[in-house]
mmCIF file of C-alpha atoms in Angstrom:
data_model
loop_
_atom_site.group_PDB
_atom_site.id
_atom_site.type_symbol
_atom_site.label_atom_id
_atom_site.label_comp_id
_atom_site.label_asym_id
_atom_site.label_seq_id
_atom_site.Cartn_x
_atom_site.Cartn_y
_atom_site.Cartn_z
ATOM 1 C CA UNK X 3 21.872 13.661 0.332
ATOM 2 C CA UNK X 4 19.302 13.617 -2.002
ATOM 3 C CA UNK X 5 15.405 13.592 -2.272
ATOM 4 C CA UNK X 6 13.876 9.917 -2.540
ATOM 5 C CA UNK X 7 11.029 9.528 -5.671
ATOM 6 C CA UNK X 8 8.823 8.340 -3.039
ATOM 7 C CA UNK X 9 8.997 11.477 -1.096
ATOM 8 C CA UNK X 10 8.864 14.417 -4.201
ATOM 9 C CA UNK X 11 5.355 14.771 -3.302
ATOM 10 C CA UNK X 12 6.547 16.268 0.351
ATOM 11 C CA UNK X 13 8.451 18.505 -1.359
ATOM 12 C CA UNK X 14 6.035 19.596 -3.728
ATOM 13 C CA UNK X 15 3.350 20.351 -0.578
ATOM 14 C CA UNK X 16 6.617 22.058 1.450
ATOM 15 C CA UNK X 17 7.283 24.438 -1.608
ATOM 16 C CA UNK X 18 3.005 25.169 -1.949
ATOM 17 C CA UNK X 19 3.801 26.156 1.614
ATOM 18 C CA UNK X 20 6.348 28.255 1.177
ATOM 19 C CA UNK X 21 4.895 30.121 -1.860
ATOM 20 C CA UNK X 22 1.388 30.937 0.929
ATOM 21 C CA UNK X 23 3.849 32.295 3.580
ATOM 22 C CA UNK X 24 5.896 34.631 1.058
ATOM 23 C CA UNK X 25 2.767 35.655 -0.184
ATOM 24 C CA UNK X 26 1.450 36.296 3.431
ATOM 25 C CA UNK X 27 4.701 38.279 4.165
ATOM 26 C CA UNK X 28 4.207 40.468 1.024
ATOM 27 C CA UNK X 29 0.834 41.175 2.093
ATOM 28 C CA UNK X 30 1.884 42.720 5.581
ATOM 29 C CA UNK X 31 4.667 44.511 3.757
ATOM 30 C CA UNK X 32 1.933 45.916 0.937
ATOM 31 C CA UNK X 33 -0.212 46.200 4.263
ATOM 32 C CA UNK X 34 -2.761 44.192 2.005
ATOM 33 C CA UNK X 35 -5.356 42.229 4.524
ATOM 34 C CA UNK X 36 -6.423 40.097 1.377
ATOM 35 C CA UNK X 37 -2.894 38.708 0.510
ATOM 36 C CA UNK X 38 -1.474 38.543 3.934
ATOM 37 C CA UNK X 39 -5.279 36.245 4.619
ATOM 38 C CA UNK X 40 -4.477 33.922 1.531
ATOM 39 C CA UNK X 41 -1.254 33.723 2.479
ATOM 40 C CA UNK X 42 -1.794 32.550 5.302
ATOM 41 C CA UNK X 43 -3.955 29.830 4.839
ATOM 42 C CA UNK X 44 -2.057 28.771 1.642
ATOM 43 C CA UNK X 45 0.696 28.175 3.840
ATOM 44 C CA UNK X 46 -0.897 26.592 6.725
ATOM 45 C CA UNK X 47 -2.433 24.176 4.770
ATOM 46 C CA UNK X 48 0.613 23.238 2.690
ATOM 47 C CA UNK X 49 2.599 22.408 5.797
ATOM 48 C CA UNK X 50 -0.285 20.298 7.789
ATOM 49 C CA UNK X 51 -0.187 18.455 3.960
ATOM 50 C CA UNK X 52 2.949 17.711 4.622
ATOM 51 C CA UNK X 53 2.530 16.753 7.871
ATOM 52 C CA UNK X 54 0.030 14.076 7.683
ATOM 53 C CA UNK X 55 2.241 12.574 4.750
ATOM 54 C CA UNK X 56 5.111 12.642 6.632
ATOM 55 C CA UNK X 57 3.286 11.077 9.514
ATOM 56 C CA UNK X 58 1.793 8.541 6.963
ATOM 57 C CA UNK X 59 5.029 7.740 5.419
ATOM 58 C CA UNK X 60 6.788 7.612 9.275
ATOM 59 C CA UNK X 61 9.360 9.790 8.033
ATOM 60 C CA UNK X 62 10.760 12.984 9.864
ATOM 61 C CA UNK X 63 10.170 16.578 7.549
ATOM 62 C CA UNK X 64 14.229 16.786 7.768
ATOM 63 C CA UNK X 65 14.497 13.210 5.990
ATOM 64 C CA UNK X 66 12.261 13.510 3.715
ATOM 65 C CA UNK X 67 13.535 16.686 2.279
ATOM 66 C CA UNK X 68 17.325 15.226 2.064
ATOM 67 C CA UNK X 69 18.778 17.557 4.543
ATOM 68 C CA UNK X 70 20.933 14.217 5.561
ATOM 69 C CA UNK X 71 21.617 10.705 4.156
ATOM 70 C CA UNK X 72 20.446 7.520 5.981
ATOM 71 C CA UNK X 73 23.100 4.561 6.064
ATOM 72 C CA UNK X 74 23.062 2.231 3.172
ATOM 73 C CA UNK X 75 22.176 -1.399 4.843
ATOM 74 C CA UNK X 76 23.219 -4.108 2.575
ATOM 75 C CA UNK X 77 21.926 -7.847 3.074
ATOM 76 C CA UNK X 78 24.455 -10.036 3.686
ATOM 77 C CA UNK X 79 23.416 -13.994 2.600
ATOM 78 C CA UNK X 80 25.562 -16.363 4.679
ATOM 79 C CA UNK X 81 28.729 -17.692 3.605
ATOM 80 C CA UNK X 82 28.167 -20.229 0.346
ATOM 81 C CA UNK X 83 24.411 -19.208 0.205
ATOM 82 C CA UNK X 84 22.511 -18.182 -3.140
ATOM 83 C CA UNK X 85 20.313 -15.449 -3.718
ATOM 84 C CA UNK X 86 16.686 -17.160 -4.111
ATOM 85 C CA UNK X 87 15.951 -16.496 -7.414
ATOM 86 C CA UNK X 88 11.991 -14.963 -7.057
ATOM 87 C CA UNK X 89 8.747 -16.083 -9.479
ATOM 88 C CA UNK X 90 5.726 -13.897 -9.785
ATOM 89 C CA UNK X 91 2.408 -16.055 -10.855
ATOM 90 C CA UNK X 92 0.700 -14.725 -13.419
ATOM 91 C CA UNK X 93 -3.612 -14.808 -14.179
ATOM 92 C CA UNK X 94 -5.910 -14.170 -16.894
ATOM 93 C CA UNK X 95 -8.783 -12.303 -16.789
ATOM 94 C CA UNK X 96 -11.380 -15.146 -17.123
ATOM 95 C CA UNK X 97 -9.542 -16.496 -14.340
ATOM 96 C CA UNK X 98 -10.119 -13.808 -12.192
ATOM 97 C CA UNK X 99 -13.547 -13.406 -13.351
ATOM 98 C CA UNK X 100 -13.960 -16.506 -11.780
ATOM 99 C CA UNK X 101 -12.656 -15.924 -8.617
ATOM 100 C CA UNK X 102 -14.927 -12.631 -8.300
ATOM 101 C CA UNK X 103 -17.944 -14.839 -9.019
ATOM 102 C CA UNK X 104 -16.973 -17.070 -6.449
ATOM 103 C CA UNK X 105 -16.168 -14.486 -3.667
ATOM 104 C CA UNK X 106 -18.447 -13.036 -1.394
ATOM 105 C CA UNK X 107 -16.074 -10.313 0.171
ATOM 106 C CA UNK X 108 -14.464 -8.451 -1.784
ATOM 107 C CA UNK X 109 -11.847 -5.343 -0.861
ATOM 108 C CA UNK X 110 -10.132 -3.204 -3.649
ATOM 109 C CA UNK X 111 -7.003 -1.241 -3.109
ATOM 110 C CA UNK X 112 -6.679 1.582 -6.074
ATOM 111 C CA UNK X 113 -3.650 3.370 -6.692
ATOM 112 C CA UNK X 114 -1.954 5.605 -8.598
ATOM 113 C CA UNK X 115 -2.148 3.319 -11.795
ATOM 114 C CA UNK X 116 -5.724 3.522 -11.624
ATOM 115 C CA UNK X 117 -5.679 7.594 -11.860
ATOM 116 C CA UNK X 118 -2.943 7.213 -14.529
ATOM 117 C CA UNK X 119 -5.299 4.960 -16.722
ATOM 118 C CA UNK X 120 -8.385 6.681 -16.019
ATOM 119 C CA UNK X 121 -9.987 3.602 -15.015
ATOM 120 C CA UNK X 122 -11.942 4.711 -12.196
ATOM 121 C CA UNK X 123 -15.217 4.868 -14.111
ATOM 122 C CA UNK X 124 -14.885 1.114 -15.030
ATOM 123 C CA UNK X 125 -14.203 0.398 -11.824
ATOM 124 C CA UNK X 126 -17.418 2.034 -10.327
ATOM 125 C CA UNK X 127 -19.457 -0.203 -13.148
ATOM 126 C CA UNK X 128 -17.414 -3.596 -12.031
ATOM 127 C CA UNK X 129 -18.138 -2.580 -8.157
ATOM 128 C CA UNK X 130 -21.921 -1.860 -9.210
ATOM 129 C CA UNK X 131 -22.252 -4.894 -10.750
ATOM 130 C CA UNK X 132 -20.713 -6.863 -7.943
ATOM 131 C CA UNK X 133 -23.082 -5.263 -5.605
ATOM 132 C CA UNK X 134 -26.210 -6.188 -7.513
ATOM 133 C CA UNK X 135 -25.638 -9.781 -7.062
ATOM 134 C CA UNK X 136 -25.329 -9.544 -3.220
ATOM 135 C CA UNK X 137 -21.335 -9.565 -2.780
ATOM 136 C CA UNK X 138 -20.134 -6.879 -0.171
ATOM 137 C CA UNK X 139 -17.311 -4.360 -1.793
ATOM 138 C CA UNK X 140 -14.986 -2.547 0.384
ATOM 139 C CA UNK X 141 -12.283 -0.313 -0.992
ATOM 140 C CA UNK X 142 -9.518 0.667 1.147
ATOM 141 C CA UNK X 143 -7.461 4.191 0.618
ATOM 142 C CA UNK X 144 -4.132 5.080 1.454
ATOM 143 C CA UNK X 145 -3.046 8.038 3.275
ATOM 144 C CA UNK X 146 -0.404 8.690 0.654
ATOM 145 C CA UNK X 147 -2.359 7.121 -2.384
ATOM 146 C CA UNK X 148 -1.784 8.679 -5.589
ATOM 147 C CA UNK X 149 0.730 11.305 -5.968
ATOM 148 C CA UNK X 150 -1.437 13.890 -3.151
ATOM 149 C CA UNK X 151 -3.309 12.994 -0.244
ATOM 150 C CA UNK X 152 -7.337 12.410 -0.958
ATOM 151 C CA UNK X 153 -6.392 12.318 -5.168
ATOM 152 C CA UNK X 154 -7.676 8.847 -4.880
ATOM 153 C CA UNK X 155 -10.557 9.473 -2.853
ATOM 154 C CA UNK X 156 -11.705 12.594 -5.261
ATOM 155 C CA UNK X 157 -11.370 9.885 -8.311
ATOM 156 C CA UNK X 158 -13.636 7.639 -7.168
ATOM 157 C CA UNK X 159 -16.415 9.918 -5.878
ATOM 158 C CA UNK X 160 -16.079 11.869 -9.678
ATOM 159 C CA UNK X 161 -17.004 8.023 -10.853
ATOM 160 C CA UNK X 162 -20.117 7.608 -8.376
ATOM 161 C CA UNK X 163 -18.591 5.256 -6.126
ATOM 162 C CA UNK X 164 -20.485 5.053 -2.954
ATOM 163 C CA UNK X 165 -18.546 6.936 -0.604
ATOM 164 C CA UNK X 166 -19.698 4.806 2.732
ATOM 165 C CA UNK X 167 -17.970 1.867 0.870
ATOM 166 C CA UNK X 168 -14.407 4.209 0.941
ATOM 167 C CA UNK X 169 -12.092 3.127 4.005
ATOM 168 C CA UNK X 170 -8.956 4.600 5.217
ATOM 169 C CA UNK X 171 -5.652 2.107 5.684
ATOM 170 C CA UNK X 172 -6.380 2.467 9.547
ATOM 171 C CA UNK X 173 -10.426 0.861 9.211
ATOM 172 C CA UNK X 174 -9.531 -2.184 7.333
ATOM 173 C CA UNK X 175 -6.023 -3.419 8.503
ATOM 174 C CA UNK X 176 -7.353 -5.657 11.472
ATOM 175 C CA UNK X 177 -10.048 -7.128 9.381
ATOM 176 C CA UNK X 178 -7.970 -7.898 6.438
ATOM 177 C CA UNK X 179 -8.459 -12.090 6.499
ATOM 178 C CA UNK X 180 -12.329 -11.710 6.660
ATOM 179 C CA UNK X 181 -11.740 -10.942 2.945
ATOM 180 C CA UNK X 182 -12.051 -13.469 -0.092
ATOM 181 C CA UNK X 183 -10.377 -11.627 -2.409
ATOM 182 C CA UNK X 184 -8.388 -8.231 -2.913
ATOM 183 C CA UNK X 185 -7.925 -5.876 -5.875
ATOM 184 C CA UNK X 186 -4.912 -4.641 -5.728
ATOM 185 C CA UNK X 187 -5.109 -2.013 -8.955
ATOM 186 C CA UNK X 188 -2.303 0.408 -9.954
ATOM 187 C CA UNK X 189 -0.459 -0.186 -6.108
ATOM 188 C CA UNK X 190 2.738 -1.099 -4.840
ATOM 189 C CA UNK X 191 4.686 0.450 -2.203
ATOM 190 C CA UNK X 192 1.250 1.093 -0.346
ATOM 191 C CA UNK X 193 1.281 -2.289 0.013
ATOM 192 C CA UNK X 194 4.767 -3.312 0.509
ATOM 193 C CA UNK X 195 5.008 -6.431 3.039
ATOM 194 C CA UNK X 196 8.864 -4.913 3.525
ATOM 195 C CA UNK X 197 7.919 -1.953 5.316
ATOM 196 C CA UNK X 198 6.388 -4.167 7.964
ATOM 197 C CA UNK X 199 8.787 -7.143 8.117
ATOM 198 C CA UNK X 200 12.243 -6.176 6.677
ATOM 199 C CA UNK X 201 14.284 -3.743 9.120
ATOM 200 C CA UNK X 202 16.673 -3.359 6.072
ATOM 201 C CA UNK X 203 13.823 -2.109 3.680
ATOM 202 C CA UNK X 204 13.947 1.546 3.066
ATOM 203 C CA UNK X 205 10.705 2.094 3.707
ATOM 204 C CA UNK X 206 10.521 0.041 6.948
ATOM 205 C CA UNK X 207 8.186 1.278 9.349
ATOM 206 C CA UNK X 208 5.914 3.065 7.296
ATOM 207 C CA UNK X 209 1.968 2.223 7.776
ATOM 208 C CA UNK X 210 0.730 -0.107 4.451
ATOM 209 C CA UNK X 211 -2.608 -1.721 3.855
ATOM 210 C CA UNK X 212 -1.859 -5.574 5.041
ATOM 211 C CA UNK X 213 -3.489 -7.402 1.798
ATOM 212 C CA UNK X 214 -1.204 -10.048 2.111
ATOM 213 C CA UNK X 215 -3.263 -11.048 4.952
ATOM 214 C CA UNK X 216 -6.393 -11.940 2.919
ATOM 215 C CA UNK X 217 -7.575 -15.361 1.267
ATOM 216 C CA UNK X 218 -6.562 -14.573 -2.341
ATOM 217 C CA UNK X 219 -5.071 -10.888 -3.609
ATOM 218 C CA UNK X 220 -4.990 -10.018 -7.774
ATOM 219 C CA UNK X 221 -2.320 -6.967 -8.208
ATOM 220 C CA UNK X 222 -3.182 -5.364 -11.238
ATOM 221 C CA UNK X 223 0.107 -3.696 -12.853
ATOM 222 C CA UNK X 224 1.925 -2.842 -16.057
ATOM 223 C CA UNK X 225 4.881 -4.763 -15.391
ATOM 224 C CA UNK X 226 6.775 -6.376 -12.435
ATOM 225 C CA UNK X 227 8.880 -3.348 -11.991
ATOM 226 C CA UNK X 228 9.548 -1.541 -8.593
ATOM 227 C CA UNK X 229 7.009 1.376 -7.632
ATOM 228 C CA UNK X 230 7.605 4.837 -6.963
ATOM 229 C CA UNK X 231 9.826 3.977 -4.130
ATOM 230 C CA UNK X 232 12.277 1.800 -6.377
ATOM 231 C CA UNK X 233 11.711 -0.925 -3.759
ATOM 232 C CA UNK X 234 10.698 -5.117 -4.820
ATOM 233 C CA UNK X 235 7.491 -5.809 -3.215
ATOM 234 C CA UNK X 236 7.197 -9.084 -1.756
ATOM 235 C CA UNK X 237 3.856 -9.903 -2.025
ATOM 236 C CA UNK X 238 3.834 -10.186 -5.392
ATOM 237 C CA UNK X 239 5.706 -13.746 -4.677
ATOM 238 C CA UNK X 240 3.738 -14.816 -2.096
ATOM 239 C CA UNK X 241 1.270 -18.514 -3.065
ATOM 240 C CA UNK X 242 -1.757 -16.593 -2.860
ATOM 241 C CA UNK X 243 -0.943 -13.607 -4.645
ATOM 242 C CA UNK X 244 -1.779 -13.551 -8.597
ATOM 243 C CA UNK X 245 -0.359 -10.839 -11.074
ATOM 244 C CA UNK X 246 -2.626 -9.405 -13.553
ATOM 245 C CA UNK X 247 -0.575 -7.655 -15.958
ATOM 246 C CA UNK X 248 -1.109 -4.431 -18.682
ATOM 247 C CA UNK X 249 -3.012 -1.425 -18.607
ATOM 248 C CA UNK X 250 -5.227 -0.917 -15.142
ATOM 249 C CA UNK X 251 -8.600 0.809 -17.408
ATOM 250 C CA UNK X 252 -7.810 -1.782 -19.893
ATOM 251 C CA UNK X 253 -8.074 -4.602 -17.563
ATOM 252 C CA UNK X 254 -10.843 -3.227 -15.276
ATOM 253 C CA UNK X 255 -12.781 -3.148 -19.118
ATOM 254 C CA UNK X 256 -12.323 -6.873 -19.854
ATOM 255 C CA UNK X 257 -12.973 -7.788 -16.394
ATOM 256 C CA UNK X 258 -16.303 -5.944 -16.049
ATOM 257 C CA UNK X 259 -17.313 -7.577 -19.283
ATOM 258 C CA UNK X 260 -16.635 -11.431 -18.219
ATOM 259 C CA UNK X 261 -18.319 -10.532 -15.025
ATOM 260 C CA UNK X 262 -21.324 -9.502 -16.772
ATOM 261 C CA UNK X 263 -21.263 -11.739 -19.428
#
């Protein structure tokens, strides 16, 4: 069996760990306190990271590393049916400009596209902006956001976003429908409807920020490919889902000037 995209970043955290408790051992062999101490704590910390991703991801440490294969489920469409043939709806950004200016609750789900683009200090403009004419901004941050635990979260305090604004998946779930709109930027499998509703979805089971559940969501993405995970993502079919498509920074820059504008 082999190691899933989606979970290289376990395996990256169980290796850090590994590397602190050889490093420990040498120490007690070299009888050095100092190595044996960083050691130590290198290695404890690598394996609670890979813990709470696990535990985020509601994977087992043994599946996640490969050590054995889960069953291939295959859908099976009843006998005559057709495959329903999926459409995506794409927006423009005066479009969305439009529906920020008429929101009044707004929540904003980053992802890794958003560290790849470098777009967090647009983002922190667009979300200043927003705030200055009275509209309440929430942004919500999954457990296994980015390719570590807390990347996202270190992003957007570098780029001044008020960190009393920053949720985890866990604070905004149940309130997800009080929301006008949702900013989905540089996500997918974070917030893959699958995982909740489709037993035969790889990642089924695994905790993901409900946007579906809000009035209107905007996924910002380069293309309509699969994520990390190599999974389709529902939501991007659902009516009140729009697709905003190209480069997240990009984007987030012609965005923040129709707002202001």
């Amino acid at each position: 069996a082999g190691v899933g995209g989606g979970d290289m970043p376990v395996v990256i955290t169980l290796l850090n760990s590994a590397s602190g408790w050889a490093l420990c051992a040498e120490g007690f062999v070299l009888g050095n306190n100092l190595l044996t101490i960083v050691g130590a704590l290198i290695g404890a910390s690598g394996a609670l990271l890979s813990d709470i991703m696990c535990t985020a991801m509601n994977k087992g440490i043994v599946a996640t590393v490969g050590l054995f294969e889960r069953p291939p489920v295959k859908k099976v469409l009843a006998p005559g049916a057709v495959e329903e043939k999926k459409d995506a709806t794409t927006a423009t950004v005066p479009s969305i400009v439009a529906k920020l200016r008429d929101a009044s609750k707004v929540m904003i789900v980053p992802g890794y596209g958003l560290a790849v683009s470098k777009g967090q200090y647009t983002l922190s403009s667009l979300i200043t902006s927003l705030q200055k004419d009275g509209k309440t901004v929430h942004l919500a941050v999954h457990p296994v956001a980015g390719r570590m635990p807390g990347q996202l979260n270190v992003l957007l305090a570098e780029a001044g976003v008020p960190y009393d604004i920053v949720f985890e998946m866990e604070e905004v779930n149940e309130d997800m429908s009080d929301y006008d709109l949702v900013l989905v930027i540089g996500a997918n499998d974070t917030v893959n409807s699958a995982a909740e509703a489709d037993p035969m979805c790889e990642i089924y089971g695994m905790p993901v920020i409900r946007v579906w559940e809000s009035r209107e969501v905007v996924v910002f993405k380069r293309s309509l490919g699969v994520g990390y995970a190599g999974l389709d993502n529902p939501v991007f079919y659902n009516p009140n889902t729009e697709m905003l498509l190209g480069d997240a920074k990009d984007l987030l820059d012609d965005l923040s000037a129709g707002y202001k504008a």
